[in-house]
CSV table of C-alpha atoms in Angstrom, one decimal:
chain,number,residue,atom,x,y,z
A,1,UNK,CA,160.1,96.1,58.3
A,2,UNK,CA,161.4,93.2,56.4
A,3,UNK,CA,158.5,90.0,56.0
A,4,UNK,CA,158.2,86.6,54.4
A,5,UNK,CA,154.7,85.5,53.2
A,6,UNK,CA,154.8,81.8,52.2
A,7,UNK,CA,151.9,79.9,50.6
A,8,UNK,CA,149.4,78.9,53.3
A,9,UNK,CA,148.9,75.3,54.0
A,10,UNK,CA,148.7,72.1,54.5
A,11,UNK,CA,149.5,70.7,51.5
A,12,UNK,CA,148.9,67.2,50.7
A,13,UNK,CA,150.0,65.3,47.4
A,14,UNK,CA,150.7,62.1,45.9
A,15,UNK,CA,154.4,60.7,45.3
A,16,UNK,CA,156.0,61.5,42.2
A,17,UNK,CA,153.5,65.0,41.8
A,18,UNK,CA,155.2,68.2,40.6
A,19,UNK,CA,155.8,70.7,44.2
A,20,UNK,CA,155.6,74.6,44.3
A,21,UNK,CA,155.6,76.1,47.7
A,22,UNK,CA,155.1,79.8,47.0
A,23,UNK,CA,157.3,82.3,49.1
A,24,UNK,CA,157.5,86.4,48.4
A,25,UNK,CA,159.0,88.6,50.8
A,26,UNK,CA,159.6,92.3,51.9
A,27,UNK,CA,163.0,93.4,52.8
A,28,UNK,CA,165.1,97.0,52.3
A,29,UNK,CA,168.2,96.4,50.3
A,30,UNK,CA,169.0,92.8,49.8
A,31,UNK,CA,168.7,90.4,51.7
A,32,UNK,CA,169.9,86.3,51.8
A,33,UNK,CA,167.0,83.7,51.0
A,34,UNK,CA,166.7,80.5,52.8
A,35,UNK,CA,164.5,77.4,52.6
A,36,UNK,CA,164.5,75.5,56.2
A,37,UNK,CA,162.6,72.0,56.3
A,38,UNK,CA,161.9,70.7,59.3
A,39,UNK,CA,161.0,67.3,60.0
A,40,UNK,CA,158.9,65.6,62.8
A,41,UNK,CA,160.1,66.0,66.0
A,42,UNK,CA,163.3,67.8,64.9
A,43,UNK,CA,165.1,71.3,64.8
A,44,UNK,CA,165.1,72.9,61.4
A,45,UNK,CA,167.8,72.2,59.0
A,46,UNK,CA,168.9,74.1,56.0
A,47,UNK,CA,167.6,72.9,52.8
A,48,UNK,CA,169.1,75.5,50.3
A,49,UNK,CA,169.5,79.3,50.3
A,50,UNK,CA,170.7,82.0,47.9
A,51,UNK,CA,172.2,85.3,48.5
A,52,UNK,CA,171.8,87.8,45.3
A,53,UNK,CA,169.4,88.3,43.0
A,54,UNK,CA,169.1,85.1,40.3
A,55,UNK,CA,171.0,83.0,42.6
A,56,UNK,CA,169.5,79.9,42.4
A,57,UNK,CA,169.9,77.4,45.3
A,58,UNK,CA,169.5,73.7,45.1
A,59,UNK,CA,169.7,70.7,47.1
A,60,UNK,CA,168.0,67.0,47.4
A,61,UNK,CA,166.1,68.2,44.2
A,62,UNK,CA,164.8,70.9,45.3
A,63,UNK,CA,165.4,74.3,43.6
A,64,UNK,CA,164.4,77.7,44.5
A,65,UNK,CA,165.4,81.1,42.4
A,66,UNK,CA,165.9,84.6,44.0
A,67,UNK,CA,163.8,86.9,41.6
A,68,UNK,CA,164.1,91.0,42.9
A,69,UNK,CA,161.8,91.7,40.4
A,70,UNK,CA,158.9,89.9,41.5
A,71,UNK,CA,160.6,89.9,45.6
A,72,UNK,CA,159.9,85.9,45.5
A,73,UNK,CA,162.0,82.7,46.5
A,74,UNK,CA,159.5,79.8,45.2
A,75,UNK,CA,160.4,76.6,45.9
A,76,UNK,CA,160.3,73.3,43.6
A,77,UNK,CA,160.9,69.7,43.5
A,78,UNK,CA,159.7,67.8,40.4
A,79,UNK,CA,158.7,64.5,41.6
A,80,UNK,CA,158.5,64.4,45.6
A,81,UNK,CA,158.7,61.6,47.5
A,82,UNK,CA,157.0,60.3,51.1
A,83,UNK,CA,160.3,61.2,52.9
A,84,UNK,CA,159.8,65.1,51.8
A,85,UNK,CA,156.8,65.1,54.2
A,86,UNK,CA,157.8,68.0,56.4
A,87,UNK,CA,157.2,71.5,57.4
A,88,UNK,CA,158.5,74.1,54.8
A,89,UNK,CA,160.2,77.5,56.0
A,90,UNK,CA,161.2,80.5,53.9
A,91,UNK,CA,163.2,83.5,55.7
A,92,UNK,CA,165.4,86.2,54.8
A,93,UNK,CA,167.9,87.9,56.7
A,94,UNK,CA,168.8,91.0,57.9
A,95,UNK,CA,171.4,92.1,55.9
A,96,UNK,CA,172.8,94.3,58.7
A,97,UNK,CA,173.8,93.5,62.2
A,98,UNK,CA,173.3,90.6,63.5
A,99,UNK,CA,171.8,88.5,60.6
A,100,UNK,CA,168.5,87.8,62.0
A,101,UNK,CA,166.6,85.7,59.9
A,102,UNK,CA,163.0,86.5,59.6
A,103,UNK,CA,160.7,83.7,58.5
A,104,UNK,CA,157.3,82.7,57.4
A,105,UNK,CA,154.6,80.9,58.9
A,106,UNK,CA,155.7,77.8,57.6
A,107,UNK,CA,154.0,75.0,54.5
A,108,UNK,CA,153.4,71.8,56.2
A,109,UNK,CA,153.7,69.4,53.2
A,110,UNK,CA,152.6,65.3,53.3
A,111,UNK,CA,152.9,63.3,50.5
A,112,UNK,CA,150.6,59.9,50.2
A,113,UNK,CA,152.4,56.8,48.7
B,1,UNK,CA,179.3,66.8,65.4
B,2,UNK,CA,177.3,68.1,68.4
B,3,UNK,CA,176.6,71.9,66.8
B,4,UNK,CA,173.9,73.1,69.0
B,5,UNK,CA,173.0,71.8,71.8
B,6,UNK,CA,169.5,72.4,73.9
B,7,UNK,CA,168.8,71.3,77.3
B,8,UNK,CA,166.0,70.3,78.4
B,9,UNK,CA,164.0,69.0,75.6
B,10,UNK,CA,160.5,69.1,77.3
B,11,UNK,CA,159.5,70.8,80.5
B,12,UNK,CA,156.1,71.6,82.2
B,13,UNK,CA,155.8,74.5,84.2
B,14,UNK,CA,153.2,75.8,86.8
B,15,UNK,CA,151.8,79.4,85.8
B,16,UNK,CA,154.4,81.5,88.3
B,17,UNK,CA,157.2,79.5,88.3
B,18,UNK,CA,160.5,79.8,86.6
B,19,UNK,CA,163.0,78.0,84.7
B,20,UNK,CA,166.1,79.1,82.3
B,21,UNK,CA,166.7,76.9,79.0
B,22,UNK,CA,170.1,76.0,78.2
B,23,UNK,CA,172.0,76.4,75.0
B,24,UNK,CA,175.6,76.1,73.8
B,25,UNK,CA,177.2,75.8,70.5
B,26,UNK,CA,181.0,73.6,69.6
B,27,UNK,CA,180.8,75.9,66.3
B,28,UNK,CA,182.8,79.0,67.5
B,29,UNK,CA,179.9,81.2,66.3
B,30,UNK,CA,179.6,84.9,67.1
B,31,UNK,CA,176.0,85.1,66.6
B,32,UNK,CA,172.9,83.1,68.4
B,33,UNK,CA,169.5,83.4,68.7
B,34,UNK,CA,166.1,82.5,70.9
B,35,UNK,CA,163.1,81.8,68.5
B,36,UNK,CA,159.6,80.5,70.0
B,37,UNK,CA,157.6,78.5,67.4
B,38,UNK,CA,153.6,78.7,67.6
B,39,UNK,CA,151.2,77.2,65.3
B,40,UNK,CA,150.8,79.2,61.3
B,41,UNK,CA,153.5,82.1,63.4
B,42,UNK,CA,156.7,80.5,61.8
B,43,UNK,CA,159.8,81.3,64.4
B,44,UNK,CA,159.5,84.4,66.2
B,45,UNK,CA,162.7,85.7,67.6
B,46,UNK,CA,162.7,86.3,71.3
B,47,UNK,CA,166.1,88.1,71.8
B,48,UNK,CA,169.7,87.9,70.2
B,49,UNK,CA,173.0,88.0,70.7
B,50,UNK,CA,175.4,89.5,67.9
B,51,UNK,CA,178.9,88.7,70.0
B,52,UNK,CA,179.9,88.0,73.1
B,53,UNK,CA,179.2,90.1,75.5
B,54,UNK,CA,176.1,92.0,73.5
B,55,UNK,CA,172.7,90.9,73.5
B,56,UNK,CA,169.5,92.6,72.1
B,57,UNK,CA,165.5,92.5,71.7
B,58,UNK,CA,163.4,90.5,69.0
B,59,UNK,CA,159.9,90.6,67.8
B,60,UNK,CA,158.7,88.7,71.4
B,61,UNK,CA,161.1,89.6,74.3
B,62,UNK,CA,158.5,90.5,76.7
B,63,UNK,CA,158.5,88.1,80.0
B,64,UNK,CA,162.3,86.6,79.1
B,65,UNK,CA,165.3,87.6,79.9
B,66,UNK,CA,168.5,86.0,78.3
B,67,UNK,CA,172.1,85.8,79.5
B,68,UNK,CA,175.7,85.3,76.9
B,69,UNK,CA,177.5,83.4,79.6
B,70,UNK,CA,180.7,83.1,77.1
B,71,UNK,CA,180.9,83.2,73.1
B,72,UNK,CA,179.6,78.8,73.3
B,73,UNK,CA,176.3,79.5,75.6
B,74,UNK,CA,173.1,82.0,75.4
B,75,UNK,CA,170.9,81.3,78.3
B,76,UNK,CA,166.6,82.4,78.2
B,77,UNK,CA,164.8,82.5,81.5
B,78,UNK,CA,161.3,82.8,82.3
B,79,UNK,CA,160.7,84.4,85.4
B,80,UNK,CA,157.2,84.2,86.1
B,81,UNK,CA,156.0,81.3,83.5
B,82,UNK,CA,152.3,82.3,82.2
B,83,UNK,CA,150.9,80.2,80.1
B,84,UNK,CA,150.7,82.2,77.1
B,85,UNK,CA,154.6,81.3,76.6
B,86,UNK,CA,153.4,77.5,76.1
B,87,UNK,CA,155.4,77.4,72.9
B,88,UNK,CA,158.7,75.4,71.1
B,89,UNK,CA,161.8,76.9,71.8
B,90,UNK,CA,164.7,76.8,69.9
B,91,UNK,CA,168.4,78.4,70.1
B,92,UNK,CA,170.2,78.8,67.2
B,93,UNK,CA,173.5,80.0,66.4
B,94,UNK,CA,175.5,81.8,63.1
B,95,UNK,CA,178.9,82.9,61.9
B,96,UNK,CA,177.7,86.9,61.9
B,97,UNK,CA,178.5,86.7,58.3
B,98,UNK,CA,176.2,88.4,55.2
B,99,UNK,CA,174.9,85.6,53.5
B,100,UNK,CA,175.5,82.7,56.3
B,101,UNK,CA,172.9,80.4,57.1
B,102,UNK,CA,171.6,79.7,61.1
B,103,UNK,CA,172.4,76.3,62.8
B,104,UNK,CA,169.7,75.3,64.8
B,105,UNK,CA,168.9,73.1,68.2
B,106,UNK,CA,166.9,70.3,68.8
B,107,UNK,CA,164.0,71.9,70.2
B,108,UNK,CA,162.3,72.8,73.7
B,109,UNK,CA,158.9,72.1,74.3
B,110,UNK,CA,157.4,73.9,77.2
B,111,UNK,CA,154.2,73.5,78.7
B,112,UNK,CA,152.9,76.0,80.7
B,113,UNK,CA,149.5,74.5,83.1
């Protein structure tokens, strides 16, 4: 069945460092790519996504690219910032029936002023 | 700008009793969703409902039971709380469109003594 396998954390860095949060998956066909943060005490919220292969999908400087050859989503920021301390999702979805989204087991990232 | 809505937002149960978490959605969705987060599991999904009217088993259904009271709400019950189903839970909702992302609620933390 289809699976997401994210870098394990935590993560910790300082402001301004360079961010990779690895993500490859396992899926039948081809499936839509999502990043979801989620910050304390909240639901998750979409942070980008991308839905064919070399798509890449970019918001609040993040970036992530949708590679089929190498079945990985990796996301990137250049220069992160305290208020990108979170917890990091990757999923895929289903790309028949209902549009489940599977995810991973989640990156919690904190980043030291 | 409600989305999805989750009620309650925490709750503690005795082992035996029962409850049913509440969720509805000002979206006009077709799709939504039960997840349960634990600790380095990412979201599980617990059941799902494609349209109104249909709903169907995740990865985790076992001791839940969910109603699709209209197209806006998706109940989950827990008949017999154990506390094995201690856990985050959180509805979600999505267009039932390839490529769409989920909207998710606010959370439910339940505590299971």
């Amino acid at each position: 069945g289809n699976s997401v396998t994210q870098m394990e954390g935590p993560v910790t860095l300082s402001e301004e460092a360079f961010l990779t949060i690895n993500c490859t998956y396992t899926a039948t066909g081809y499936p839509s790519l999502f990043w979801y943060v989620q910050y304390p005490g909240e639901g998750l919220q979409l942070l980008l996504k991308a839905t064919k292969a070399d798509d890449k999908g970019s918001n609040k400087g993040f970036e992530a690219t949708y590679r089929k050859e190498t079945t990985s989503f990796h996301l990137e920021k250049g220069s992160v910032q305290v208020s990108d301390s979170a917890v990091y999702f990757c999923a895929l979805s289903d790309i028949q029936g209902a549009q489940k989204l599977v995810f991973g087991q989640g990156t919690r990232l904190t980043i030291n002023p | 700008n409600a989305g999805v809505t989750q009620t309650p937002k925490f709750q503690v149960l005795k082992t035996g009793q029962s409850m049913t978490l509440q969720c509805a959605q000002d979206m006009n969705h077709n799709s939504m969703y039960w997840y349960r987060q634990d600790p380095g599991m990412g979201l599980r999904l617990i059941y799902y409902s494609a349209s109104e009217g249909t709903t169907d088993k995740g990865e985790v259904p076992n001791g839940y039971n969910v109603s699709r009271l209209n197209k806006r709400e998706f109940s989950l019950r827990l008949e017999s709380a154990a506390p094995s189903q201690t856990s985050v839970y959180f509805c979600a909702s999505s267009p039932f469109k390839s490529g769409t992302e989920a909207f998710f609620g606010q959370g439910t933390r339940l505590t299971v003594v």
